[in-house]
Amino acid sequence: MSVSRIAIVGAGLGGAAAGALLQRAGFTVDIFEQAPAFSRIGAGIHMGPNILKIFRRLGIEDALLAMSSHPDFWMSRDGASGDYLARIPLGDFAVKEYGAAYVTVHRGDLHALQIAALQPGTLHFDKCLTGIEDDGSGVDLRFADGTHARADIVIGADGINSRIREALLGEEKPNYSGWVGHRALIDAEKLARTGFEFEPCVKWWSADRHLMAYHTTGERNEYYYVTGVPHPAWDFDGSSVPSSADEMREAFDGYHPIVQALVDCTVEVSKWPLLNRSPLPLWSRGRMVLLGDACHPMKPHMAQGAGMAIEDAAMLTRCLQETGLGDTETAFRLYEVNRRARASRVQAVSNANTWLRTQEDPAWVFGYDIFEVPLRDEVAA
Ligand code: FAD
């Protein structure tokens, strides 16, 4: 049996950030991940200035800047007419106003960068957590391969179907939101042959659906779209199923010719259920604490779900630095006090799918610096 001071379950974007931040803060950390390895699955992701400031502390900001696209604007456009509904300045404006860049990138490339920031030998693959017990003096973790580990505290960064959440609050499936997301990566050369101009970061909207598109590399040779489309029930097995260009054509019939041309360039597209949960009544108990999608999953429409997981990781690190491992009760209370309001607000706005649809000031999200905000000990009145 291995013994570690802090065990993190799940090495997604939140768990990897927590591991690297806590290790840099001097804690002994092991990360247990169920997957046998990570691969470059076909998806993009936005990372806002609020997160780039955290990556700066981790020493991976420059590498991320080099591999990512830096759009000058987030454009919102009417799906049918193409009229501009909002032009949210990013680019140099974001660097000046919010203290860091706004980037879009391939999710797998970002994740690989985060994984490389972990101390060698501390990420353990093929460790699917099947059982967990807090006996008051430590936590026992049991894995599907028959091995065990013991830790002083356990961070549940194991995503929307978290086993740690289940240990704290009991079994409960996430809610299906009634919408699916389609995801596809498109070769930019193919797009160029259509004769249309594809903007670096644009969301096309209509009453009940949308399509968001952006580049995923610094060379802008790869373009990505992700949708939100109503679908009565998720009646498929697994976390995603293949979709098709024909299904996309049907879903976006009547949309602008640029969207039609993008859809026509689709080779492979997958379809994902958009899931969420109501805010949880507790974020920790005893020696176990939650972060990211394990704690506050949301529909992805603010492009801040992983951002909130990474902010959680940074705040939890700050709080554990404040108290040490001797008083984790205080650390976990401080963590929740300083995270719940912001994470729940982002969760609500994201679920409502209103973010940047019309011209608005995003400073409360992008301008936030988790290392600079004063630590509060009580919920604000
Ligand atoms: P996850 O990324 O789900 O990671 C959980 C990890 O735990 C996984 O590696 C999993 O294998 C592991 N695990 C699970 N169970 C176990 C177990 N029993 N034992 C061991 N390991 C386990 N967010 C953004 O910030 N920007 C975006 O642009 C964006 N776009 C999105 C688009 C779509 C279509 C969707 C669905 C989401 C999007 N998000 C975005 C949200 C983002 O993907 C999630 O919020 C984020 O991945 C949550 O990170 P996490 O580390 O909490 O969980």
Coordinates of C-alpha atoms and ligand atoms in Angstrom, one line a residue:
M1 CA 0.0 0.0 0.0
S2 CA 1.3 3.5 -0.9
V3 CA 0.9 6.4 1.5
S4 CA 0.7 10.0 0.3
R5 CA -0.2 13.1 2.2
I6 CA -2.6 14.3 -0.5
A7 CA -4.3 12.0 -3.0
I8 CA -6.1 13.5 -6.0
V9 CA -8.6 11.3 -7.8
G10 CA -8.9 12.3 -11.4
A11 CA -6.2 13.9 -13.6
G12 CA -8.5 16.0 -15.8
L13 CA -7.9 19.7 -16.3
G14 CA -8.9 20.4 -12.7
G15 CA -7.0 17.5 -11.0
A16 CA -3.9 18.1 -13.0
A17 CA -4.0 21.8 -12.0
A18 CA -4.5 20.9 -8.4
G19 CA -1.6 18.4 -8.5
A20 CA 0.9 20.8 -10.0
L21 CA -0.1 23.8 -7.8
L22 CA 0.0 21.8 -4.6
Q23 CA 3.3 20.2 -5.5
R24 CA 4.8 23.6 -6.2
A25 CA 3.5 24.7 -2.8
G26 CA 5.6 21.9 -1.2
F27 CA 2.9 19.3 -0.6
T28 CA 3.5 15.6 -1.2
V29 CA 0.8 14.7 -3.8
D30 CA -0.2 11.6 -5.8
I31 CA -2.7 11.7 -8.5
F32 CA -4.8 8.6 -9.4
E33 CA -6.4 8.4 -12.8
Q34 CA -8.7 5.7 -14.2
A35 CA -7.6 6.1 -17.8
P36 CA -4.8 3.9 -19.0
A37 CA -3.3 6.9 -20.9
F38 CA -4.5 10.2 -22.3
S39 CA -5.0 10.8 -26.0
R40 CA -5.6 13.9 -28.2
I41 CA -9.4 13.6 -28.5
G42 CA -11.2 15.9 -30.9
A43 CA -12.2 18.9 -29.0
G44 CA -11.2 22.5 -28.4
I45 CA -11.4 24.7 -25.3
H46 CA -11.3 28.4 -24.4
M47 CA -9.0 29.5 -21.6
G48 CA -9.8 33.0 -20.3
P49 CA -7.3 35.5 -18.7
N50 CA -8.5 34.4 -15.3
I51 CA -6.9 31.0 -16.0
L52 CA -3.9 32.2 -17.9
K53 CA -2.9 34.0 -14.6
I54 CA -2.9 30.7 -12.8
F55 CA -0.9 29.0 -15.6
R56 CA 1.6 31.8 -15.2
R57 CA 2.2 30.6 -11.6
L58 CA 2.6 27.1 -13.0
G59 CA 5.2 28.2 -15.5
I60 CA 3.1 27.0 -18.5
E61 CA 1.6 30.3 -19.7
D62 CA 4.3 30.9 -22.4
A63 CA 4.0 27.4 -23.8
L64 CA 0.2 27.8 -23.9
L65 CA 0.5 31.1 -25.7
A66 CA 2.8 29.6 -28.3
M67 CA 0.4 26.7 -29.1
S68 CA -2.9 28.5 -29.0
S69 CA -5.0 31.0 -31.1
H70 CA -5.5 34.5 -29.6
P71 CA -8.7 35.9 -31.0
D72 CA -9.1 39.7 -31.0
F73 CA -12.8 39.4 -30.4
W74 CA -15.5 37.0 -29.2
M75 CA -18.2 37.7 -31.9
S76 CA -21.8 36.9 -31.4
R77 CA -23.9 36.7 -34.6
D78 CA -27.5 36.1 -35.5
G79 CA -27.6 32.6 -36.9
A80 CA -29.8 33.4 -39.9
S81 CA -28.9 36.9 -40.9
G82 CA -25.3 37.0 -39.7
D83 CA -25.9 40.4 -38.0
Y84 CA -23.5 41.1 -35.2
L85 CA -25.1 40.9 -31.7
A86 CA -21.9 41.5 -29.8
R87 CA -18.2 42.2 -30.4
I88 CA -16.4 41.5 -27.1
P89 CA -12.8 42.8 -27.3
L90 CA -10.1 40.2 -26.4
G91 CA -6.6 40.2 -27.9
D92 CA -4.3 43.0 -26.7
F93 CA -7.3 44.5 -24.9
A94 CA -7.6 41.4 -22.7
V95 CA -3.9 41.5 -21.9
K96 CA -4.1 45.2 -20.9
E97 CA -7.5 45.2 -19.1
Y98 CA -7.6 41.7 -17.6
G99 CA -3.8 41.0 -17.1
A100 CA -3.5 38.0 -19.4
A101 CA -4.5 36.7 -22.9
Y102 CA -7.7 35.0 -23.9
V103 CA -6.8 31.8 -25.9
T104 CA -8.5 29.0 -27.7
V105 CA -6.6 25.7 -28.0
H106 CA -6.9 22.0 -28.6
R107 CA -8.0 20.5 -25.3
G108 CA -5.6 17.6 -25.6
D109 CA -2.6 19.9 -26.2
L110 CA -3.5 22.0 -23.1
H111 CA -4.0 18.8 -21.0
A112 CA -0.6 17.4 -22.1
L113 CA 1.0 20.7 -21.0
Q114 CA -0.7 20.5 -17.6
I115 CA 0.3 16.8 -17.2
A116 CA 3.9 17.7 -18.0
A117 CA 3.9 20.2 -15.1
L118 CA 3.4 17.4 -12.6
Q119 CA 6.3 16.0 -10.7
P120 CA 7.5 12.9 -12.6
G121 CA 6.2 9.6 -11.1
T122 CA 3.3 11.2 -9.2
L123 CA 0.5 10.5 -11.8
H124 CA -0.7 6.9 -11.6
F125 CA -2.7 5.7 -14.6
D126 CA -5.1 2.7 -14.6
K127 CA -6.2 3.5 -11.1
C128 CA -10.0 3.5 -11.2
L129 CA -11.3 4.4 -7.7
T130 CA -13.9 1.8 -6.6
G131 CA -14.0 2.4 -2.8
I132 CA -13.1 5.1 -0.3
E133 CA -13.2 5.2 3.5
D134 CA -12.3 8.1 5.9
D135 CA -11.5 6.5 9.2
G136 CA -10.8 9.8 11.0
S137 CA -7.1 9.5 10.9
G138 CA -6.7 9.1 7.2
V139 CA -8.4 7.9 4.0
D140 CA -8.2 4.5 2.4
L141 CA -8.6 4.4 -1.4
R142 CA -9.3 1.1 -3.2
F143 CA -8.8 0.7 -7.0
A144 CA -10.3 -1.6 -9.6
D145 CA -6.9 -3.3 -10.1
G146 CA -6.9 -4.5 -6.5
T147 CA -4.4 -2.0 -5.2
H148 CA -4.9 0.4 -2.2
A149 CA -3.5 3.7 -1.2
R150 CA -3.8 5.8 2.0
A151 CA -3.7 9.6 2.2
D152 CA -4.2 12.3 4.8
I153 CA -6.7 14.0 2.6
V154 CA -8.4 13.2 -0.7
I155 CA -9.4 15.7 -3.4
G156 CA -12.2 14.5 -5.6
A157 CA -11.4 15.8 -9.1
D158 CA -13.1 12.9 -10.7
G159 CA -15.7 14.7 -12.9
I160 CA -19.4 14.8 -13.1
N161 CA -19.9 11.1 -12.1
S162 CA -17.5 11.5 -9.1
R163 CA -17.1 8.6 -6.7
I164 CA -16.0 11.1 -4.0
R165 CA -19.2 13.1 -4.4
E166 CA -21.1 9.8 -4.1
A167 CA -19.2 9.0 -0.9
L168 CA -20.2 12.3 0.5
L169 CA -23.7 12.7 -0.7
G170 CA -24.9 9.3 -2.0
E171 CA -25.6 8.0 -5.5
E172 CA -27.5 10.4 -7.8
K173 CA -27.3 10.6 -11.5
P174 CA -26.5 14.0 -13.1
N175 CA -29.4 15.8 -14.8
Y176 CA -29.7 15.7 -18.5
S177 CA -30.3 19.3 -19.6
G178 CA -32.4 18.5 -22.7
W179 CA -29.6 19.7 -25.0
V180 CA -26.7 17.9 -26.8
G181 CA -23.4 19.3 -28.0
H182 CA -21.9 18.4 -31.3
R183 CA -18.1 18.6 -31.6
A184 CA -16.0 18.5 -34.8
L185 CA -12.5 19.5 -35.8
I186 CA -12.2 20.9 -39.3
D187 CA -9.1 21.2 -41.5
A188 CA -8.6 24.9 -42.1
E189 CA -7.3 24.3 -45.7
K190 CA -10.6 22.7 -46.5
L191 CA -12.4 25.7 -45.1
A192 CA -10.2 28.1 -47.2
R193 CA -11.4 26.4 -50.4
T194 CA -15.0 27.4 -49.6
G195 CA -14.1 31.0 -50.2
F196 CA -15.8 32.2 -47.0
E197 CA -14.0 33.9 -44.1
F198 CA -14.2 32.0 -40.8
E199 CA -13.7 34.2 -37.8
P200 CA -11.2 33.2 -35.1
C201 CA -13.9 33.0 -32.3
V202 CA -17.6 33.3 -33.2
K203 CA -20.8 32.1 -31.7
W204 CA -23.9 31.9 -34.0
W205 CA -27.2 32.1 -32.1
S206 CA -30.9 31.4 -32.7
A207 CA -33.8 31.0 -30.3
D208 CA -33.1 27.4 -29.0
R209 CA -29.6 26.5 -30.4
H210 CA -26.2 27.8 -31.2
L211 CA -22.9 26.9 -32.8
M212 CA -19.6 28.2 -31.5
A213 CA -16.5 28.0 -33.7
Y214 CA -12.8 28.9 -33.2
H215 CA -9.2 27.9 -34.0
T216 CA -7.4 25.4 -31.8
T217 CA -3.8 26.0 -32.8
G218 CA -1.4 29.0 -33.1
E219 CA -1.0 28.3 -36.8
R220 CA -4.8 28.4 -37.2
N221 CA -4.6 25.2 -39.3
E222 CA -7.4 23.6 -37.3
Y223 CA -10.9 25.0 -36.7
Y224 CA -13.4 23.6 -34.3
Y225 CA -17.1 23.8 -33.7
V226 CA -19.2 22.9 -30.7
T227 CA -23.0 23.2 -30.6
G228 CA -25.9 23.3 -28.2
V229 CA -29.0 21.7 -29.8
P230 CA -32.2 20.6 -28.1
H231 CA -32.7 16.8 -28.0
P232 CA -35.6 15.3 -25.9
A233 CA -33.7 12.5 -24.2
W234 CA -30.2 11.1 -24.0
D235 CA -31.1 7.5 -24.9
F236 CA -27.6 6.3 -26.0
D237 CA -25.0 4.3 -24.2
G238 CA -21.7 6.0 -23.3
S239 CA -20.6 9.6 -22.9
S240 CA -20.8 10.4 -26.6
V241 CA -22.0 8.9 -29.9
P242 CA -21.1 9.6 -33.6
S243 CA -23.2 12.2 -35.3
S244 CA -23.0 13.2 -39.0
A245 CA -22.9 16.2 -41.4
D246 CA -26.4 15.4 -42.4
E247 CA -27.6 15.6 -38.8
M248 CA -25.8 18.9 -38.5
R249 CA -27.4 20.2 -41.8
E250 CA -30.8 19.4 -40.4
A251 CA -30.1 21.0 -37.0
F252 CA -28.7 24.2 -38.6
D253 CA -31.1 24.5 -41.5
G254 CA -31.8 28.1 -42.2
Y255 CA -28.5 29.3 -40.7
H256 CA -26.2 31.7 -42.5
P257 CA -24.2 30.4 -45.6
I258 CA -20.9 30.6 -43.5
V259 CA -22.4 28.1 -41.1
Q260 CA -23.7 25.9 -43.9
A261 CA -20.2 25.9 -45.5
L262 CA -18.6 25.0 -42.2
V263 CA -21.1 22.1 -41.7
D264 CA -20.4 20.9 -45.3
C265 CA -16.7 20.6 -44.4
T266 CA -17.5 18.2 -41.5
V267 CA -15.8 14.8 -41.8
E268 CA -16.3 13.5 -38.3
V269 CA -18.6 14.9 -35.6
S270 CA -19.6 13.5 -32.2
K271 CA -22.6 14.2 -30.1
W272 CA -22.5 14.6 -26.3
P273 CA -25.2 15.0 -23.7
L274 CA -25.0 18.3 -21.8
L275 CA -25.4 17.4 -18.2
N276 CA -25.5 19.4 -14.9
R277 CA -26.4 19.2 -11.2
S278 CA -27.9 21.7 -8.8
P279 CA -25.4 23.3 -6.4
L280 CA -24.4 20.7 -3.8
P281 CA -25.3 21.2 -0.2
L282 CA -21.7 20.5 0.9
W283 CA -18.3 20.5 -0.8
S284 CA -16.3 18.5 1.8
R285 CA -16.6 16.3 4.8
G286 CA -13.9 15.1 7.1
R287 CA -10.8 14.5 4.9
M288 CA -12.5 14.5 1.5
V289 CA -13.1 17.6 -0.6
L290 CA -14.5 18.2 -4.1
L291 CA -13.4 20.4 -7.0
G292 CA -14.4 21.1 -10.6
D293 CA -17.2 19.1 -12.3
A294 CA -17.3 16.7 -9.3
C295 CA -18.6 19.7 -7.3
H296 CA -20.4 22.1 -9.7
P297 CA -20.9 20.7 -13.2
M298 CA -22.5 23.0 -15.7
K299 CA -23.6 23.3 -19.3
P300 CA -20.5 24.5 -21.2
H301 CA -21.9 27.7 -22.6
M302 CA -19.7 30.2 -20.8
A303 CA -16.6 28.2 -21.7
Q304 CA -15.6 28.4 -18.1
G305 CA -16.3 24.9 -16.7
A306 CA -12.7 23.8 -16.7
G307 CA -11.8 27.4 -15.8
M308 CA -13.8 27.0 -12.6
A309 CA -12.1 23.6 -11.9
I310 CA -8.7 25.3 -12.2
E311 CA -9.7 28.3 -10.1
D312 CA -10.9 25.8 -7.4
A313 CA -7.5 24.1 -7.6
A314 CA -5.8 27.4 -7.0
M315 CA -8.0 28.4 -4.1
L316 CA -7.7 25.1 -2.4
T317 CA -4.0 25.3 -2.7
R318 CA -4.1 28.8 -1.1
C319 CA -6.3 27.6 1.7
L320 CA -4.1 24.5 2.4
Q321 CA -1.0 26.7 2.4
E322 CA -2.8 28.9 5.0
T323 CA -3.6 26.1 7.4
G324 CA -1.2 23.3 6.5
L325 CA -2.5 19.7 6.7
G326 CA -3.0 19.9 10.4
D327 CA -6.2 21.8 10.2
T328 CA -7.9 20.7 7.0
E329 CA -11.3 21.5 8.5
T330 CA -10.5 25.2 8.4
A331 CA -8.8 24.9 5.0
F332 CA -11.9 23.2 3.4
R333 CA -14.3 25.7 5.1
L334 CA -12.2 28.7 3.8
Y335 CA -12.1 27.0 0.3
E336 CA -15.9 26.7 0.1
V337 CA -16.5 30.2 1.5
N338 CA -14.1 31.7 -1.1
R339 CA -15.4 29.6 -4.0
R340 CA -19.1 28.9 -3.7
A341 CA -20.5 32.2 -4.7
R342 CA -18.4 32.6 -7.8
A343 CA -18.6 29.0 -9.0
S344 CA -22.4 29.0 -8.5
R345 CA -22.8 32.3 -10.4
V346 CA -20.8 31.0 -13.3
Q347 CA -22.8 27.7 -13.1
A348 CA -26.1 29.6 -13.3
V349 CA -25.0 32.0 -16.2
S350 CA -23.5 29.1 -18.1
N351 CA -26.6 27.0 -17.7
A352 CA -28.8 29.9 -18.9
N353 CA -26.7 30.3 -22.0
T354 CA -26.8 34.1 -22.1
W355 CA -23.1 34.8 -21.8
L356 CA -21.8 37.4 -24.3
R357 CA -24.9 37.0 -26.5
T358 CA -25.3 40.7 -26.4
Q359 CA -22.7 43.4 -25.6
E360 CA -21.7 43.1 -21.9
D361 CA -18.7 43.7 -19.7
P362 CA -17.0 40.3 -18.9
A363 CA -14.5 41.8 -16.4
W364 CA -16.0 40.0 -13.4
V365 CA -15.0 36.7 -15.0
F366 CA -11.8 37.6 -17.0
G367 CA -10.4 40.3 -14.7
Y368 CA -10.5 38.0 -11.6
D369 CA -7.1 37.0 -10.2
I370 CA -7.5 34.2 -7.7
F371 CA -4.1 34.8 -6.1
E372 CA -4.9 38.5 -5.4
V373 CA -8.4 38.4 -4.0
P374 CA -8.3 38.7 -0.2
L375 CA -9.2 35.5 1.6
R376 CA -12.6 35.8 3.3
D377 CA -13.4 33.8 6.4
E378 CA -17.2 34.3 6.2
V379 CA -19.8 34.4 3.4
A380 CA -20.3 38.1 2.4
A381 CA -23.6 39.5 3.7
Ligands
FAD1 P1 -13.0 16.1 -15.9 O1 -12.3 16.8 -17.0 O2 -14.2 15.3 -16.2 O3 -11.9 15.0 -15.3 C1 -12.2 14.0 -14.5 C2 -11.1 13.0 -14.5 O4 -11.3 12.0 -13.5 C3 -11.0 12.2 -15.8 O5 -9.7 12.2 -16.3 C4 -11.6 10.8 -15.5 O6 -11.0 9.8 -16.3 C5 -11.1 10.7 -14.0 N1 -12.0 9.8 -13.2 C6 -13.3 9.8 -13.2 N2 -13.8 8.8 -12.3 C7 -12.6 8.2 -11.8 C8 -12.4 7.2 -10.9 N3 -13.4 6.5 -10.3 N4 -11.1 6.9 -10.5 C9 -10.1 7.6 -11.1 N5 -10.2 8.6 -12.0 C10 -11.5 8.9 -12.4 N6 -14.7 24.4 -20.0 C11 -13.9 25.5 -20.2 O7 -13.3 26.0 -19.3 N7 -13.8 26.0 -21.5 C12 -14.4 25.5 -22.6 O8 -14.3 26.0 -23.7 C13 -15.2 24.3 -22.4 N8 -15.9 23.7 -23.4 C14 -16.7 22.6 -23.2 C15 -17.4 22.0 -24.2 C16 -18.2 20.9 -24.0 C17 -19.0 20.3 -25.1 C18 -18.3 20.3 -22.7 C19 -19.1 19.1 -22.4 C20 -17.6 20.9 -21.7 C21 -16.8 22.1 -21.9 N9 -16.1 22.7 -20.8 C22 -15.3 23.8 -21.1 C23 -16.2 22.2 -19.5 C24 -15.1 21.3 -19.1 O9 -14.8 20.3 -20.0 C25 -15.3 20.7 -17.7 O10 -15.8 21.6 -16.8 C26 -13.9 20.2 -17.2 O11 -13.4 19.2 -18.0 C27 -14.0 19.8 -15.8 O12 -12.7 19.4 -15.3 P2 -12.6 18.3 -14.1 O13 -11.1 18.1 -14.0 O14 -13.4 18.8 -13.0 O15 -13.3 17.0 -14.7

